[in-house]
Amino acid sequence: MAEQILLKSLEVPGLAGFDIYRKLGGYASVEKALKNFTPDEVTAEVKKSGLRGRGGAGFPTGMKWGFIDKSTDYPRYFVCNFDESEPGTFKDRHIGQLNPHQLIEGMILGSYALGARTSYIYIRGELFYVLKIIEKAIAEAYSNGFLGENILGSGYSLDLYCHPGAGAYICGEETALIESLEGKRGNPRIKPPFPAIVGLYDCPTVVNNVETIAVLPWIINHGADAYAAIGIGNSKGTKLISACGHINKPGIYEIELGLPVEEFIYSEKYCGGIRNGNKLKAVVAGGSSVPILPADLILKTAKGEPRLMSYESLAEGDFETGTMLGSGGFIVMDETTCMVKNLLTFARFYHHESCGQCSPCREGTGWIEKILQRIENGQGTMKDIDLLVSISKHIEGNTICPLGDAAAWPVASAVRHFRQEFEDHVKLQRCPLSK
Amino acid sequence: MSLVKVTIDEIEVEVEAGTTILNAARKIGGNVVPPAMCYYSKLEGSGGKCRTCLVKVAQGSAKDPRPMPKLVPSCRTVVQNGMVVQNITSPEVMEARKAITEFLLINHPLDCPVCDQAGECSLQDLSYAHGLADTQTIEERRTFAPIDIGDKIKLHMNRCILCYRCVMVADQLTDQRVHGVLGRGDHCEISTYITKAVDNDFSGNMIDVCPVGALTDKTFRFKSRVWFTKPFDAHRDCPKCSGKVVLWMKGEEILRVTGRKDKYGELEVFICNDCRFEHKEDKDWEVEGPRKIERHSVIGQNHYEK
């Protein structure tokens, strides 16, 4: 198995406590960074490591940090996006619940690099028990001198707060998260300006995903080159994949980027194959928002090369025949799954979670759900299938934030790859897979 | 202030740096002005929500000629020197605008025959220009019961397109906002905070900024179709506001008092509730003369502006 950066000591009992975490080498990176590195050197190290945002978009983390203007007197903020609510994704919760100190350690490093004096972990409202764990860990970090005034005598001070949301998927969008953190309605802002210029309380802000931040201690401890040595191409390092669906061993796996998808699904080390010896039908590779791919296209690209678990390989063929690594929510479906029903479930989610600010998403998501419900119930027409495609096309790219795209992509891809099944629903006037 | 050159639909215009595409287009005027359902030049932070003013930026600027990857909201996108914008000349933009119009209408009750706003409704104008002749929806629309959100204002949430203008009026014009947007997605609604009522001296402006018939004047409801009333500019000495209004008369009777709107349907000045609701007698006002209606709405069809 590949190098374990995030999952390494998770089985150690009591890891969530400060003493055991410290005994295992925890907070060493903070000591190292505060003593030996200037903030810009930490940023340079992260840039060199090739780390990319693990929240879904895969934007290079170091570059994101580089957009911050450090020449002004404005306070800067570092925010952790713990609003993990993408269907199929459950990796961040795992880190927060079992290894909160690694997250806090990463928060200190990131805050130090950006020169932030106050940082926030914005946690999803439903994860209240995780909030309790993190708050306890923050208190321990304070009492051991890793947070608060003058950390380790370095002169650098940092206050860290854990702030619960009220359970809205949209607050995982960084500008909506910032609005919510400011105490307002969680509506995404219109960009530009981007948070690096005008963010939290109108100050320069960086928002990073939990997994991205939790990797930082390892990068500082072992060096950027060691991190960049893991992975393939521009996909460096390891990635947590939360595998679920019709596989024998659902769970969270840390993989080296570049692992063949086929090996990931069928190897005993990972998912362990499809349940009951069934046939693989489709895979959603990176959380419900990314395009769904049928079995042949997820195992091999359109060119016939084996598909790898990496940003580039999964995206190969664009949306015609490819998908995205996304947040790592790996949903596997076997031959007993109805694609219309599955899409309906996704569509209902996006309808429910649309913030309602801009018209295409507000009205389009509901419309898509209603049409899918009709098709699934056997009352659809052939025209409805084309209508679905046209609605998704009209939402995509025309909205304020990516939620519209996220609602449109699964629809467009499901119809593209499984049109026959939609037509069967219309012809038979029922779901062909139901008995 | 430095000037920048921008080309919109092959017409070049020079505007001050920092101007939005929409306002640059308004400087040109005519057909190239994108429709705006939520943007309101007098309200800070408005715009960007309805997406009807999306345009294509074919060239970002003279320095960086790359096109923008997606259609951009013209009301919130600032022009750059040498920017080339396509509005009505881009089929992509026209298709998107058609789609947005359809989106805005799928939950709209289309009850124009009984709606007070009919005749001066931005959504009517928009669907006249960009709507489909036939509907593609057979689904039930989401419905709300009409409510009173203050003693003078009626709210028909069914008609609302969530432009947030009335929320911004309350934020920026009055002491304390007691209403806002509740809920999420297409079940969003404008409502007051629990049992509060919108009650302040400038609340009536919410009616004027509403692009549709969601907020209507209770003192005027069902009195007359707007196109049977005749607008006159008038003023009075008002201690609270400028006192410059439009009186909507039927014969000798003043049926309604509103603020003065420009050709984009925006108020020139906000007026107080005293002028709007409490002064409907001839003797209250100094009539200046008939108001010129420049909009293409049905009110203009009466041709009484002479």
mmCIF file of C-alpha atoms in Angstrom, chain A residues 167-170 185 187-188 190 192 351-367 370-371 374 379 383-384 387 390-391 393-401 405, chain B residues 45-52 54 70-71 73 76 95-97 99-100 102-108 136-142 160-164 181-188:
data_model
loop_
_atom_site.group_PDB
_atom_site.id
_atom_site.type_symbol
_atom_site.label_atom_id
_atom_site.label_comp_id
_atom_site.label_asym_id
_atom_site.label_seq_id
_atom_site.Cartn_x
_atom_site.Cartn_y
_atom_site.Cartn_z
ATOM 1 C CA GLY A 167 -26.459 22.444 7.655
ATOM 2 C CA ALA A 168 -26.467 23.873 4.178
ATOM 3 C CA TYR A 169 -24.650 22.282 1.266
ATOM 4 C CA ILE A 170 -24.284 25.682 -0.378
ATOM 5 C CA ARG A 185 -27.615 34.225 4.877
ATOM 6 C CA ASN A 187 -25.696 33.094 -0.391
ATOM 7 C CA PRO A 188 -22.658 32.835 -2.664
ATOM 8 C CA ILE A 190 -20.725 37.297 -7.154
ATOM 9 C CA PRO A 192 -14.886 38.686 -8.930
ATOM 10 C CA HIS A 351 -33.223 21.072 -5.700
ATOM 11 C CA HIS A 352 -33.298 20.984 -1.927
ATOM 12 C CA GLU A 353 -29.917 22.648 -1.535
ATOM 13 C CA SER A 354 -30.092 25.389 -4.159
ATOM 14 C CA CYS A 355 -29.851 28.708 -2.333
ATOM 15 C CA GLY A 356 -32.429 30.353 -4.567
ATOM 16 C CA GLN A 357 -30.407 33.420 -5.361
ATOM 17 C CA CYS A 358 -30.065 33.165 -9.129
ATOM 18 C CA SER A 359 -32.882 32.110 -11.396
ATOM 19 C CA PRO A 360 -31.400 29.287 -13.524
ATOM 20 C CA CYS A 361 -30.431 27.193 -10.510
ATOM 21 C CA ARG A 362 -33.427 28.085 -8.348
ATOM 22 C CA GLU A 363 -36.001 27.213 -10.993
ATOM 23 C CA GLY A 364 -34.034 24.714 -13.071
ATOM 24 C CA THR A 365 -33.124 22.291 -10.286
ATOM 25 C CA GLY A 366 -36.751 21.932 -9.243
ATOM 26 C CA TRP A 367 -37.879 21.494 -12.799
ATOM 27 C CA LYS A 370 -40.074 17.031 -11.354
ATOM 28 C CA ILE A 371 -39.337 15.743 -14.850
ATOM 29 C CA ARG A 374 -42.319 11.785 -13.937
ATOM 30 C CA GLN A 379 -45.361 9.097 -17.045
ATOM 31 C CA LYS A 383 -39.585 14.899 -25.301
ATOM 32 C CA ASP A 384 -38.878 15.020 -21.582
ATOM 33 C CA LEU A 387 -35.905 18.697 -22.241
ATOM 34 C CA SER A 390 -31.668 21.363 -22.669
ATOM 35 C CA ILE A 391 -32.430 22.487 -19.103
ATOM 36 C CA LYS A 393 -27.383 23.060 -20.728
ATOM 37 C CA HIS A 394 -29.166 26.258 -19.823
ATOM 38 C CA ILE A 395 -28.206 26.060 -16.166
ATOM 39 C CA GLU A 396 -24.576 25.172 -16.764
ATOM 40 C CA GLY A 397 -22.308 28.197 -16.733
ATOM 41 C CA ASN A 398 -25.152 30.667 -16.293
ATOM 42 C CA THR A 399 -25.259 30.651 -12.501
ATOM 43 C CA ILE A 400 -23.500 32.628 -9.791
ATOM 44 C CA CYS A 401 -21.760 29.671 -8.205
ATOM 45 C CA ASP A 405 -23.043 23.262 -12.760
ATOM 46 C CA GLY B 45 -24.934 45.716 -4.197
ATOM 47 C CA SER B 46 -27.951 44.933 -6.362
ATOM 48 C CA GLY B 47 -27.699 42.828 -9.481
ATOM 49 C CA GLY B 48 -26.095 39.597 -10.555
ATOM 50 C CA LYS B 49 -28.994 37.422 -9.453
ATOM 51 C CA CYS B 50 -31.599 37.238 -12.203
ATOM 52 C CA ARG B 51 -29.068 36.499 -14.976
ATOM 53 C CA THR B 52 -31.201 38.121 -17.671
ATOM 54 C CA LEU B 54 -25.850 37.959 -19.256
ATOM 55 C CA LYS B 70 -18.595 32.001 -19.548
ATOM 56 C CA LEU B 71 -21.347 34.513 -20.133
ATOM 57 C CA PRO B 73 -23.682 39.357 -15.764
ATOM 58 C CA ARG B 76 -21.748 43.366 -12.211
ATOM 59 C CA GLU B 95 -30.463 31.599 -26.214
ATOM 60 C CA ALA B 96 -29.426 32.020 -22.598
ATOM 61 C CA ARG B 97 -31.793 34.976 -22.190
ATOM 62 C CA ALA B 99 -33.814 30.154 -21.170
ATOM 63 C CA ILE B 100 -33.632 32.528 -18.192
ATOM 64 C CA GLU B 102 -38.424 30.536 -19.221
ATOM 65 C CA PHE B 103 -36.906 29.763 -15.824
ATOM 66 C CA LEU B 104 -38.414 32.937 -14.369
ATOM 67 C CA LEU B 105 -41.813 31.969 -15.698
ATOM 68 C CA ILE B 106 -42.073 28.300 -14.759
ATOM 69 C CA ASN B 107 -43.207 29.126 -11.249
ATOM 70 C CA HIS B 108 -44.826 32.434 -12.087
ATOM 71 C CA GLN B 136 -42.861 23.345 -21.791
ATOM 72 C CA THR B 137 -43.982 22.702 -18.237
ATOM 73 C CA ILE B 138 -46.909 20.626 -17.142
ATOM 74 C CA GLU B 139 -45.849 20.647 -13.515
ATOM 75 C CA GLU B 140 -47.767 22.319 -10.773
ATOM 76 C CA ARG B 141 -46.348 25.689 -9.792
ATOM 77 C CA ARG B 142 -45.260 26.400 -6.276
ATOM 78 C CA CYS B 160 -41.946 37.179 -6.902
ATOM 79 C CA ILE B 161 -38.759 36.555 -8.853
ATOM 80 C CA LEU B 162 -36.469 37.045 -5.820
ATOM 81 C CA CYS B 163 -34.577 40.034 -7.135
ATOM 82 C CA TYR B 164 -33.802 41.123 -3.541
ATOM 83 C CA VAL B 181 -35.794 36.127 2.284
ATOM 84 C CA LEU B 182 -36.707 32.966 4.143
ATOM 85 C CA GLY B 183 -36.066 29.445 3.018
ATOM 86 C CA ARG B 184 -33.973 28.116 0.210
ATOM 87 C CA GLY B 185 -34.193 27.349 -3.478
ATOM 88 C CA ASP B 186 -37.524 27.616 -5.242
ATOM 89 C CA HIS B 187 -39.354 27.566 -1.916
ATOM 90 C CA CYS B 188 -37.674 30.843 -0.929
#
